[in-house]
Every structure is written in structure tokens, then in C-alpha cells.
CSV table of C-alpha atoms in Angstrom, one decimal:
chain,number,residue,atom,x,y,z
W,102,MET,CA,41.4,10.0,-11.3
W,103,ASP,CA,40.8,7.9,-8.2
W,104,ALA,CA,37.1,8.7,-8.3
W,105,VAL,CA,37.0,7.7,-12.0
W,106,LYS,CA,38.8,4.4,-11.1
W,107,LYS,CA,36.3,3.7,-8.4
W,108,ILE,CA,33.4,4.2,-10.7
W,109,LYS,CA,35.0,1.9,-13.3
W,110,ASP,CA,35.5,-0.8,-10.7
W,111,LEU,CA,31.7,-0.8,-10.1
W,112,ILE,CA,30.8,-1.4,-13.7
W,113,PRO,CA,30.4,-5.2,-14.2
W,114,THR,CA,33.1,-5.7,-16.8
W,115,LYS,CA,35.0,-8.3,-14.9
W,116,ILE,CA,34.4,-12.0,-15.4
W,117,PHE,CA,33.4,-12.6,-11.8
W,118,GLN,CA,30.9,-9.7,-11.9
W,119,ARG,CA,29.2,-11.1,-15.1
W,120,TYR,CA,29.2,-14.5,-13.4
W,121,LEU,CA,27.4,-13.0,-10.3
W,122,ALA,CA,24.8,-11.3,-12.6
W,123,SER,CA,24.1,-14.5,-14.5
W,124,ASN,CA,23.5,-16.3,-11.2
W,125,PHE,CA,20.8,-13.8,-10.4
W,126,ILE,CA,18.9,-13.8,-13.7
W,127,VAL,CA,17.3,-17.3,-13.5
W,128,PRO,CA,16.1,-17.0,-9.9
W,129,PHE,CA,14.6,-13.6,-10.6
W,130,THR,CA,12.8,-14.8,-13.7
W,131,MET,CA,11.4,-17.8,-11.8
W,132,SER,CA,10.3,-15.6,-8.9
W,133,LEU,CA,8.7,-13.1,-11.2
W,134,THR,CA,6.8,-15.8,-13.0
W,135,PHE,CA,5.7,-17.4,-9.7
W,136,PHE,CA,4.4,-14.1,-8.2
W,137,VAL,CA,2.6,-13.1,-11.4
W,138,ALA,CA,1.0,-16.5,-11.6
W,139,PHE,CA,0.0,-16.3,-8.0
W,140,LEU,CA,-1.6,-12.9,-8.5
W,141,LEU,CA,-3.4,-14.2,-11.6
W,142,THR,CA,-5.2,-16.9,-9.5
W,143,THR,CA,-7.0,-14.1,-7.7
W,144,GLN,CA,-8.5,-13.0,-11.0
W,145,LEU,CA,-8.9,-16.3,-12.9
W,146,PHE,CA,-12.1,-17.3,-11.1
W,147,ARG,CA,-13.5,-13.9,-11.9
W,148,PHE,CA,-13.6,-14.4,-15.7
W,149,MET,CA,-13.4,-18.2,-16.1
W,150,ARG,CA,-17.2,-18.0,-16.2
W,151,LEU,CA,-17.0,-16.0,-19.4
W,152,VAL,CA,-15.3,-18.9,-21.1
W,153,THR,CA,-17.5,-21.6,-19.8
W,154,LYS,CA,-20.9,-19.9,-19.9
W,155,LYS,CA,-20.6,-16.7,-22.0
W,156,GLY,CA,-19.2,-18.2,-25.2
W,157,VAL,CA,-15.8,-16.4,-25.1
W,158,GLY,CA,-13.2,-18.0,-27.4
W,159,ILE,CA,-9.9,-19.3,-26.2
W,160,LEU,CA,-7.9,-16.7,-28.1
W,161,GLN,CA,-9.9,-13.8,-26.6
W,162,PHE,CA,-9.5,-15.4,-23.2
W,163,LEU,CA,-5.7,-15.6,-23.7
W,164,GLU,CA,-5.6,-12.0,-24.8
W,165,ILE,CA,-7.4,-10.9,-21.6
W,166,LEU,CA,-5.0,-13.1,-19.6
W,167,GLY,CA,-2.1,-11.4,-21.3
W,168,HIS,CA,-3.3,-7.9,-20.5
W,169,ILE,CA,-3.9,-8.6,-16.8
W,170,SER,CA,-0.6,-10.5,-16.5
W,171,ILE,CA,1.3,-7.4,-17.7
W,172,SER,CA,-0.5,-5.2,-15.2
W,173,PHE,CA,0.8,-7.5,-12.4
W,174,ILE,CA,4.5,-7.2,-13.3
W,175,PRO,CA,5.3,-4.0,-11.4
W,176,MET,CA,3.6,-5.4,-8.3
W,177,ALA,CA,5.5,-8.6,-8.4
W,178,THR,CA,8.9,-7.2,-9.4
W,179,PRO,CA,10.3,-5.9,-6.0
W,180,LEU,CA,9.5,-9.1,-4.1
W,181,SER,CA,11.0,-11.1,-7.0
W,182,ILE,CA,14.2,-9.1,-6.7
W,183,LEU,CA,14.4,-9.6,-3.0
W,184,PHE,CA,13.9,-13.4,-3.0
W,185,ALA,CA,16.1,-13.9,-6.0
W,186,MET,CA,18.9,-11.9,-4.3
W,187,ILE,CA,18.6,-13.8,-1.1
W,188,TYR,CA,18.6,-17.2,-2.9
W,189,THR,CA,21.6,-16.2,-5.1
W,190,LEU,CA,23.7,-14.8,-2.3
W,191,ASN,CA,22.9,-17.8,0.0
W,192,LYS,CA,23.9,-20.2,-2.7
W,193,LEU,CA,27.1,-18.4,-3.5
W,194,SER,CA,27.9,-18.3,0.2
W,195,GLU,CA,27.2,-22.0,0.7
W,196,ASP,CA,29.4,-22.8,-2.2
W,197,SER,CA,32.2,-20.7,-0.7
W,198,GLU,CA,32.3,-18.5,-3.8
W,199,ILE,CA,31.8,-15.3,-1.7
W,200,VAL,CA,34.6,-16.4,0.6
W,201,ALA,CA,36.9,-16.9,-2.4
W,202,LEU,CA,36.1,-13.4,-3.7
W,203,ARG,CA,36.8,-12.0,-0.3
W,204,ALA,CA,40.1,-13.9,-0.2
W,205,MET,CA,41.1,-12.3,-3.5
W,206,GLY,CA,40.7,-8.9,-1.9
W,207,ILE,CA,37.5,-7.9,-3.7
W,208,ASN,CA,35.4,-5.5,-1.7
W,209,LYS,CA,31.7,-5.6,-1.1
W,210,HIS,CA,31.0,-2.6,-3.4
W,211,ARG,CA,32.4,-4.5,-6.4
W,212,ILE,CA,30.5,-7.6,-5.5
W,213,PHE,CA,27.2,-5.7,-5.1
W,214,SER,CA,27.7,-3.6,-8.2
W,215,PRO,CA,26.3,-6.1,-10.8
W,216,PHE,CA,23.2,-6.6,-8.7
W,217,PHE,CA,22.8,-2.9,-8.2
W,218,ILE,CA,23.1,-2.2,-12.0
W,219,ILE,CA,20.6,-4.9,-12.8
W,220,SER,CA,18.2,-3.5,-10.3
W,221,ILE,CA,18.6,-0.1,-11.9
W,222,LEU,CA,17.8,-1.6,-15.3
W,223,ILE,CA,14.8,-3.4,-14.0
W,224,ALA,CA,13.6,-0.2,-12.3
W,225,ALA,CA,13.9,1.7,-15.6
W,226,SER,CA,11.9,-1.0,-17.3
W,227,VAL,CA,9.2,-0.8,-14.6
W,228,VAL,CA,9.0,3.0,-15.1
W,229,SER,CA,8.6,2.5,-18.8
W,230,LEU,CA,5.8,-0.1,-18.3
W,231,ASN,CA,4.0,2.0,-15.7
W,232,THR,CA,4.1,5.1,-17.9
W,233,ASN,CA,2.2,3.9,-20.9
W,234,MET,CA,1.9,0.1,-21.5
W,235,ILE,CA,0.3,-1.0,-18.2
W,236,PRO,CA,-2.4,1.8,-18.1
W,237,THR,CA,-3.3,0.8,-21.7
W,238,SER,CA,-3.5,-2.9,-20.8
W,239,LYS,CA,-5.7,-2.1,-17.8
W,240,LYS,CA,-8.0,-0.1,-19.9
W,241,ILE,CA,-8.3,-2.8,-22.5
W,242,PHE,CA,-8.8,-5.5,-19.9
W,243,ARG,CA,-11.5,-3.6,-18.0
W,244,ASN,CA,-13.5,-2.5,-21.0
W,245,THR,CA,-13.2,-5.9,-22.8
W,246,PHE,CA,-14.3,-7.7,-19.6
W,247,LYS,CA,-17.3,-5.5,-19.1
W,248,GLN,CA,-18.4,-5.7,-22.7
W,249,LEU,CA,-18.0,-9.5,-22.8
W,250,GLY,CA,-20.0,-9.7,-19.6
W,251,SER,CA,-22.8,-7.8,-21.3
W,252,LYS,CA,-22.5,-9.9,-24.5
W,253,GLY,CA,-23.7,-13.0,-22.7
W,254,ILE,CA,-25.6,-11.3,-19.9
W,255,LEU,CA,-28.9,-13.2,-20.6
W,256,THR,CA,-27.6,-16.6,-21.4
W,257,ASP,CA,-28.2,-17.9,-17.9
W,258,ILE,CA,-32.0,-17.2,-17.7
W,259,LYS,CA,-33.7,-20.4,-16.6
W,260,LYS,CA,-37.4,-21.1,-16.4
W,261,GLU,CA,-39.0,-20.7,-12.9
W,262,GLN,CA,-35.8,-19.2,-11.5
W,263,PHE,CA,-35.0,-15.7,-10.5
W,264,PHE,CA,-32.4,-14.0,-12.6
W,265,THR,CA,-30.5,-11.1,-10.9
W,266,GLU,CA,-27.3,-10.6,-13.0
W,267,ILE,CA,-28.6,-7.3,-14.3
W,268,PRO,CA,-27.9,-4.6,-11.7
W,269,GLY,CA,-31.2,-3.3,-10.1
W,270,VAL,CA,-33.3,-5.8,-12.0
W,271,ILE,CA,-35.1,-9.0,-10.9
W,272,LEU,CA,-36.4,-11.2,-13.7
W,273,PHE,CA,-38.6,-14.3,-13.5
W,274,ALA,CA,-40.3,-16.3,-16.3
W,275,GLU,CA,-42.5,-19.4,-16.1
W,276,ASP,CA,-41.1,-20.7,-19.3
W,277,VAL,CA,-37.9,-19.9,-21.4
W,278,LYS,CA,-37.5,-20.9,-25.0
W,279,ASP,CA,-34.9,-20.4,-27.7
W,280,GLU,CA,-31.9,-20.1,-25.3
W,281,GLY,CA,-33.4,-17.3,-23.4
W,282,LYS,CA,-34.7,-15.3,-26.3
W,283,VAL,CA,-38.4,-15.9,-25.7
W,284,LEU,CA,-40.0,-15.8,-22.3
W,285,GLU,CA,-43.5,-16.7,-21.3
W,286,ASN,CA,-45.5,-15.2,-18.4
W,287,VAL,CA,-42.7,-12.7,-17.4
W,288,PHE,CA,-42.3,-10.8,-14.1
W,289,LEU,CA,-39.7,-8.0,-14.1
W,290,ARG,CA,-39.0,-5.7,-11.1
W,291,ILE,CA,-36.8,-2.6,-11.7
W,292,SER,CA,-35.3,-0.9,-8.7
W,293,SER,CA,-34.9,2.9,-8.9
W,294,LYS,CA,-32.9,5.5,-6.9
W,295,ASP,CA,-35.9,7.8,-6.6
W,296,ASN,CA,-37.7,5.2,-4.3
W,297,VAL,CA,-40.2,4.3,-6.9
W,298,ASP,CA,-39.8,0.8,-8.3
W,299,LYS,CA,-41.5,-0.5,-11.4
W,300,VAL,CA,-43.0,-4.0,-11.9
W,301,ILE,CA,-43.6,-5.3,-15.4
W,302,MET,CA,-45.8,-8.3,-15.9
W,303,ALA,CA,-46.4,-9.6,-19.4
W,304,LYS,CA,-47.7,-12.7,-21.2
W,305,ARG,CA,-44.7,-12.8,-23.4
W,306,GLY,CA,-41.2,-11.3,-23.8
W,307,VAL,CA,-38.8,-11.4,-26.7
W,308,LEU,CA,-35.1,-10.6,-26.6
W,309,ASN,CA,-34.3,-8.0,-29.3
W,310,LYS,CA,-30.5,-7.9,-29.8
W,311,PRO,CA,-28.9,-6.4,-32.9
W,312,LYS,CA,-26.8,-8.6,-35.0
W,313,VAL,CA,-23.0,-8.0,-34.9
W,314,ASP,CA,-20.3,-8.5,-37.5
W,315,GLY,CA,-16.9,-10.1,-36.8
W,316,ASP,CA,-15.7,-9.6,-33.3
W,317,SER,CA,-17.7,-6.5,-32.5
W,318,ILE,CA,-20.0,-6.6,-29.5
W,319,GLY,CA,-23.6,-5.4,-29.6
W,320,LEU,CA,-24.4,-3.5,-26.5
W,321,ASN,CA,-27.9,-2.3,-27.3
W,322,ILE,CA,-30.1,-5.1,-25.9
W,323,ARG,CA,-33.8,-4.8,-25.1
W,324,PHE,CA,-36.9,-6.9,-24.4
W,325,ASP,CA,-40.1,-6.5,-26.3
W,326,PHE,CA,-43.0,-7.3,-23.9
W,327,PHE,CA,-46.5,-8.1,-25.1
W,328,ASN,CA,-49.9,-7.9,-23.4
W,329,GLY,CA,-49.1,-6.8,-19.9
W,330,SER,CA,-49.0,-4.0,-17.3
W,331,ILE,CA,-46.5,-1.6,-15.7
W,332,ILE,CA,-47.1,-1.0,-12.0
W,333,SER,CA,-45.2,1.8,-10.1
W,334,ILE,CA,-44.6,1.0,-6.4
W,335,ASP,CA,-43.3,3.3,-3.7
W,336,LYS,CA,-40.7,2.3,-1.1
W,337,GLU,CA,-43.5,1.1,1.3
W,338,GLY,CA,-45.0,-1.2,-1.3
W,339,HIS,CA,-48.0,0.9,-2.2
W,340,GLU,CA,-49.2,1.0,-5.8
W,341,ILE,CA,-48.9,4.5,-7.3
W,342,GLU,CA,-49.7,3.9,-10.9
W,343,LYS,CA,-50.8,1.1,-13.2
W,344,ILE,CA,-50.5,1.2,-17.0
W,345,LEU,CA,-51.8,-1.5,-19.4
W,346,PHE,CA,-50.0,-2.1,-22.7
W,347,GLU,CA,-50.0,-4.3,-25.7
W,348,THR,CA,-46.4,-3.7,-26.6
W,349,TYR,CA,-43.6,-2.3,-24.4
W,350,GLU,CA,-39.9,-2.0,-25.1
W,351,TYR,CA,-37.5,-2.2,-22.1
W,352,PRO,CA,-33.7,-1.7,-22.7
W,353,ILE,CA,-31.7,-4.3,-20.8
W,354,VAL,CA,-28.2,-3.1,-21.8
W,355,THR,CA,-27.3,0.1,-23.7
W,356,SER,CA,-24.0,1.5,-25.0
W,357,GLN,CA,-24.3,4.1,-22.2
W,358,SER,CA,-24.7,1.4,-19.6
W,359,PHE,CA,-21.2,0.1,-20.5
W,360,SER,CA,-19.4,3.2,-21.4
W,361,THR,CA,-15.6,3.1,-21.7
W,362,VAL,CA,-13.8,2.8,-18.4
W,363,ASN,CA,-11.0,5.3,-18.0
W,364,LYS,CA,-10.0,5.6,-14.4
W,365,ALA,CA,-6.8,7.1,-13.1
W,366,SER,CA,-5.0,3.7,-13.2
W,367,MET,CA,-5.9,3.4,-16.9
W,368,MET,CA,-4.3,6.8,-17.9
W,369,SER,CA,-0.8,7.2,-19.1
W,370,SER,CA,1.4,9.3,-16.8
W,371,ASN,CA,1.0,12.3,-19.2
W,372,GLU,CA,-2.7,11.9,-19.3
W,373,LEU,CA,-2.8,11.6,-15.5
W,374,ARG,CA,-0.9,14.8,-15.0
W,375,ARG,CA,-3.2,16.7,-17.3
W,376,HIS,CA,-6.2,15.1,-15.6
W,377,ILE,CA,-5.0,16.3,-12.1
W,378,ARG,CA,-4.3,19.8,-13.4
W,379,LYS,CA,-7.8,19.9,-14.9
W,380,LEU,CA,-9.3,18.8,-11.6
W,381,LYS,CA,-7.3,21.5,-9.7
W,382,GLY,CA,-8.7,24.1,-12.2
W,383,GLN,CA,-12.2,22.9,-11.5
W,384,LEU,CA,-11.6,23.0,-7.8
W,385,LYS,CA,-10.8,26.7,-7.9
W,386,LYS,CA,-14.1,27.4,-9.7
W,387,ALA,CA,-16.2,25.1,-7.5
W,388,LYS,CA,-18.8,26.8,-5.4
W,389,THR,CA,-20.5,24.2,-3.2
W,390,LYS,CA,-18.8,22.1,-0.5
W,391,ARG,CA,-20.0,18.9,-2.0
W,392,ILE,CA,-18.4,19.5,-5.3
W,393,LYS,CA,-15.2,20.7,-3.7
W,394,ASP,CA,-15.0,17.5,-1.5
W,395,ASN,CA,-15.6,15.3,-4.6
W,396,LEU,CA,-12.9,17.1,-6.6
W,397,GLU,CA,-10.4,17.0,-3.7
W,398,ASP,CA,-11.1,13.2,-3.4
W,399,ASP,CA,-10.5,12.7,-7.1
W,400,ILE,CA,-7.3,14.8,-7.0
W,401,ARG,CA,-6.0,12.7,-4.0
W,402,LYS,CA,-6.7,9.4,-5.8
W,403,GLY,CA,-5.1,10.6,-9.0
W,404,SER,CA,-2.0,11.8,-7.2
W,405,ILE,CA,-1.7,8.6,-5.3
W,406,GLU,CA,-1.8,6.7,-8.6
W,407,TYR,CA,0.7,9.0,-10.2
W,408,TRP,CA,3.3,9.0,-7.4
W,409,GLY,CA,2.7,5.3,-6.7
W,410,ARG,CA,4.1,4.5,-10.1
W,411,TYR,CA,7.5,5.9,-9.1
W,412,THR,CA,7.7,4.2,-5.7
W,413,ILE,CA,7.9,0.7,-7.3
W,414,PRO,CA,11.2,1.4,-9.2
W,415,ILE,CA,12.7,2.7,-5.9
W,416,GLN,CA,11.5,-0.5,-4.2
W,417,CYS,CA,13.4,-2.5,-6.8
W,418,VAL,CA,16.8,-0.9,-5.9
W,419,ILE,CA,16.1,-0.9,-2.1
W,420,PHE,CA,15.0,-4.6,-2.2
W,421,ALA,CA,18.1,-5.5,-4.1
W,422,LEU,CA,20.2,-3.9,-1.3
W,423,LEU,CA,18.1,-5.7,1.3
W,424,GLY,CA,18.5,-9.0,-0.5
W,425,PHE,CA,22.3,-8.5,-0.7
W,426,VAL,CA,22.8,-7.7,3.0
W,427,PHE,CA,20.5,-10.4,4.2
W,428,GLY,CA,21.6,-13.0,1.6
W,429,VAL,CA,25.3,-13.0,2.3
W,430,LYS,CA,26.5,-15.4,5.0
W,431,LYS,CA,29.6,-14.9,7.0
W,432,GLY,CA,30.8,-18.3,6.2
W,433,ARG,CA,29.8,-21.7,4.9
W,434,GLY,CA,27.2,-23.3,7.0
W,435,ALA,CA,26.4,-20.1,8.9
W,436,THR,CA,23.0,-20.3,10.6
W,437,ARG,CA,21.9,-16.6,10.7
W,438,ASN,CA,18.2,-16.5,10.0
W,439,THR,CA,18.4,-13.9,7.2
W,440,SER,CA,15.1,-14.9,5.6
W,441,ALA,CA,13.2,-13.9,8.8
W,442,LEU,CA,15.0,-10.6,8.9
W,443,ALA,CA,14.2,-9.9,5.3
W,444,LEU,CA,10.6,-10.8,5.8
W,445,LEU,CA,10.3,-8.6,8.8
W,446,VAL,CA,11.8,-5.6,6.9
W,447,THR,CA,9.5,-6.3,4.0
W,448,ILE,CA,6.4,-6.4,6.3
W,449,ILE,CA,7.5,-3.1,7.8
W,450,TYR,CA,7.8,-1.5,4.4
W,451,TYR,CA,4.4,-2.6,3.2
W,452,ALA,CA,2.7,-1.8,6.5
W,453,LEU,CA,4.1,1.7,6.3
W,454,TYR,CA,3.2,2.1,2.6
W,455,PHE,CA,-0.4,1.0,2.8
W,456,SER,CA,-1.0,2.9,6.0
W,457,GLY,CA,0.3,6.0,4.2
W,458,VAL,CA,-1.9,5.4,1.2
W,459,SER,CA,-4.9,4.9,3.5
W,460,LEU,CA,-4.0,8.1,5.4
W,461,ALA,CA,-3.5,10.1,2.1
W,462,LYS,CA,-6.9,9.1,0.8
W,463,LYS,CA,-8.7,10.7,3.7
W,464,ASN,CA,-6.5,13.6,4.7
W,465,ASN,CA,-4.9,16.6,2.9
W,466,ILE,CA,-1.3,15.6,3.4
W,467,PRO,CA,1.7,15.7,1.1
W,468,ILE,CA,1.2,12.5,-1.0
W,469,PRO,CA,4.8,12.1,-2.2
W,470,LEU,CA,6.0,12.3,1.5
W,471,VAL,CA,3.8,9.4,2.7
W,472,LEU,CA,4.5,7.2,-0.4
W,473,PHE,CA,8.3,7.7,-0.4
W,474,LEU,CA,8.8,7.7,3.4
W,475,PRO,CA,8.6,3.8,3.7
W,476,ALA,CA,11.3,3.6,1.0
W,477,VAL,CA,13.5,6.0,2.9
W,478,ILE,CA,13.1,4.0,6.2
W,479,THR,CA,13.8,0.6,4.7
W,480,GLY,CA,16.6,2.0,2.6
W,481,ALA,CA,18.2,3.4,5.8
W,482,ILE,CA,17.9,-0.1,7.3
W,483,GLY,CA,19.5,-1.7,4.3
W,484,ILE,CA,22.4,0.9,4.3
W,485,SER,CA,22.9,0.3,8.0
W,486,TYR,CA,23.2,-3.5,7.5
W,487,TYR,CA,25.4,-2.9,4.4
W,488,LYS,CA,27.9,-0.9,6.5
W,489,LYS,CA,28.0,-3.7,9.1
W,490,LEU,CA,29.0,-6.4,6.5
W,491,ASP,CA,32.4,-7.7,7.7
W,492,TRP,CA,34.7,-8.3,4.8
W,493,ASN,CA,37.9,-8.5,6.8
W,494,SER,CA,37.3,-11.7,8.8
């Protein structure tokens, strides 16, 4: 019965526990918004050009922005919890509300319980997002971004200027008409992996792009060149072959060039598990060392992505604990530098975590161990400080 009573005491049914929880919600929401917005600034410059130069509508831009914002939520959540906890507990301490609770005989477990339960709920939400919604958003964002890039890929061709936006291609035209659709006196150099480049010179080039209906994106784009020559050149610049033509079709972008992106980070957790099992099955049948090395590398990347999705929810709970122990002051006006301690522990966590990820990518070591070890260490630090909290003074 005593154990049941202790558990009931931790459930935030009391007015003061609901009050503590409500004080946390607003700072957490503001912190999460700030960190997501900050992370967005690293990507905004990447696709603002699509809006200004590629003819992308504002609604489609907002849709892309929404998808990438969702994908940043798990990354921003643990730090948002930490800073919101420190702010909330500092404010409650400065207003002597923590002192009042202590004077009433309320122990630290009951004060921490509403924050702990909220962190559990947030962690469960992050698991749900990471399992299906965020991989889908990442896939939509990446594929849409690539397709939109191809949609307006030739809008920046200017006369007497080199155009290099197409990978492996250098394009030059003495004159450009009809918004890049008609080129006069064209020079086109195409780099090849087999060390034989091709140079196309033509009197005229016409962009041939299929018409599209609605919002669909045409990915089969080609140039029709007229009255010119194709010269094959080796890596030393020597001419190997020269072919004269009256008409020649060169595909600039094809559907295969921009095939659907479906990396490990864009798979749901169930899809990722099946993908890893499939790779392990292929590894058993692989015969050459090169194939085995590539499969092992893909398995490690997939495993890091899979287990990494479950480290963030654990971070949420641990950072809530750290925010609690570093946010509570011993008395009004106390000058302990808790923010510096919290920052130091946070740096230790992320240094250990990213070092572990880097190590796991290159070595055959237990991936769950290296990913969860930083959480265990920082959790032990948080528990140690939690035990030292003095509630009797």
C-alpha cells in the first residue's frame, strides 16, 4: 500500500503540480519554436532561389517549409526541454515558490513529477514522429526539392556566359532567345567517368520540354541541336573522333536522372528494419570484398539511423532531469552558475554522441552501445546532482 501511495503522489493531480506543469509549457513552446526557426535558417538560403528564380509558387514554398520544419522538431526538442526547465525552475526559485513548497514539506520527487511526466509524453510524441511522419516529410521534401530544381534548371542561361548548373556539363551560347529556349552558336562539353569527354558545337539549339498539366513536373528535357559536330576528347585533350550532324538530340534531364530519393532517413522504422534485414541477407551471399564492404557500410548507416531515432526520446527525459537539478536554486538570489554547468554537461553529451556516431560509421562495433552510452553517462550525472539536492535547509 505504501508503494501505491508513493506512485499516486507522483501523479500531478494536486493543484501545485498542475501549476508547475503550466509554468513549463510556455517556455518549452517558445524554445522549440526558436530552435526550429534557427535550424530553418540553415536551409532557407538553399531553396529561396527556387522562389525567386525558378518560378515556384508561395503555397508550394510554404509546403516545403512545413515538411522541413517537421523534420527539425526531434533535433530541437531535447535542448528546448533543457532550457525551458532551467528557465522555469530559476523563475520559481527567484519568486520563492520553491521555498514555499519546501516549507510545506513537499519533497523533491513530487515537485519533479509533473516535469517528468511531461517529458515522458513529449518523448512518446517524438517516437511517434520519428517512426512514420518525419521520414515521410523528409522524403517529400527531398524529392520535391530535386524535382523543382530540375523544373527550372535552364532558366538561368545567359548569352555569352558559361552555364554549369547541370552536373558534368558546361554550356555556352553566343545568343539566347525566348527565355533560354533557343540558343545560337552553342558550345556544350559533357564530362564522362570513362575519361572520354564529348564536345558538341552547333549553329542552333532548341529546348524541347514536354508540356505538363496542373502541378505535375516534366522531367524529360532535351536540346535539339542543328548543323554541328560531336568531338570525342580523351583526358589528355587529344581528339579521338569527330562526327558531323544535321540534327542531334541531347537529353538534359530525364526521369531517371531525378529518380525518387529513398535513403535510410526517409524510411519508416518498419521499412528500415526490413531494409537492414535485406542488406544482411545480401551480405551473406556476397562474394567479393568490395560488395561486402559496401553492404556493411549500408548496414551500419541504416542501424545508426534506426537506433538514433530512439536516443532522442531518452534525451528528452534526461535533459528534463538535468534542467531540474541545474534550475533549482537553494534560495532567493543564489548565485550558483547553473547555466554554465548545464551547458558543460550538454556539450559532454553531444561530444560523446557524435564521436560515437563517427566511430560506428567506420568500425564494426555495437551501434546501440555507442549511441546510448552518452545518455547513460549524462543520466548518471543528473541522478548524482538530483541526490545532492538539499531539501532540508
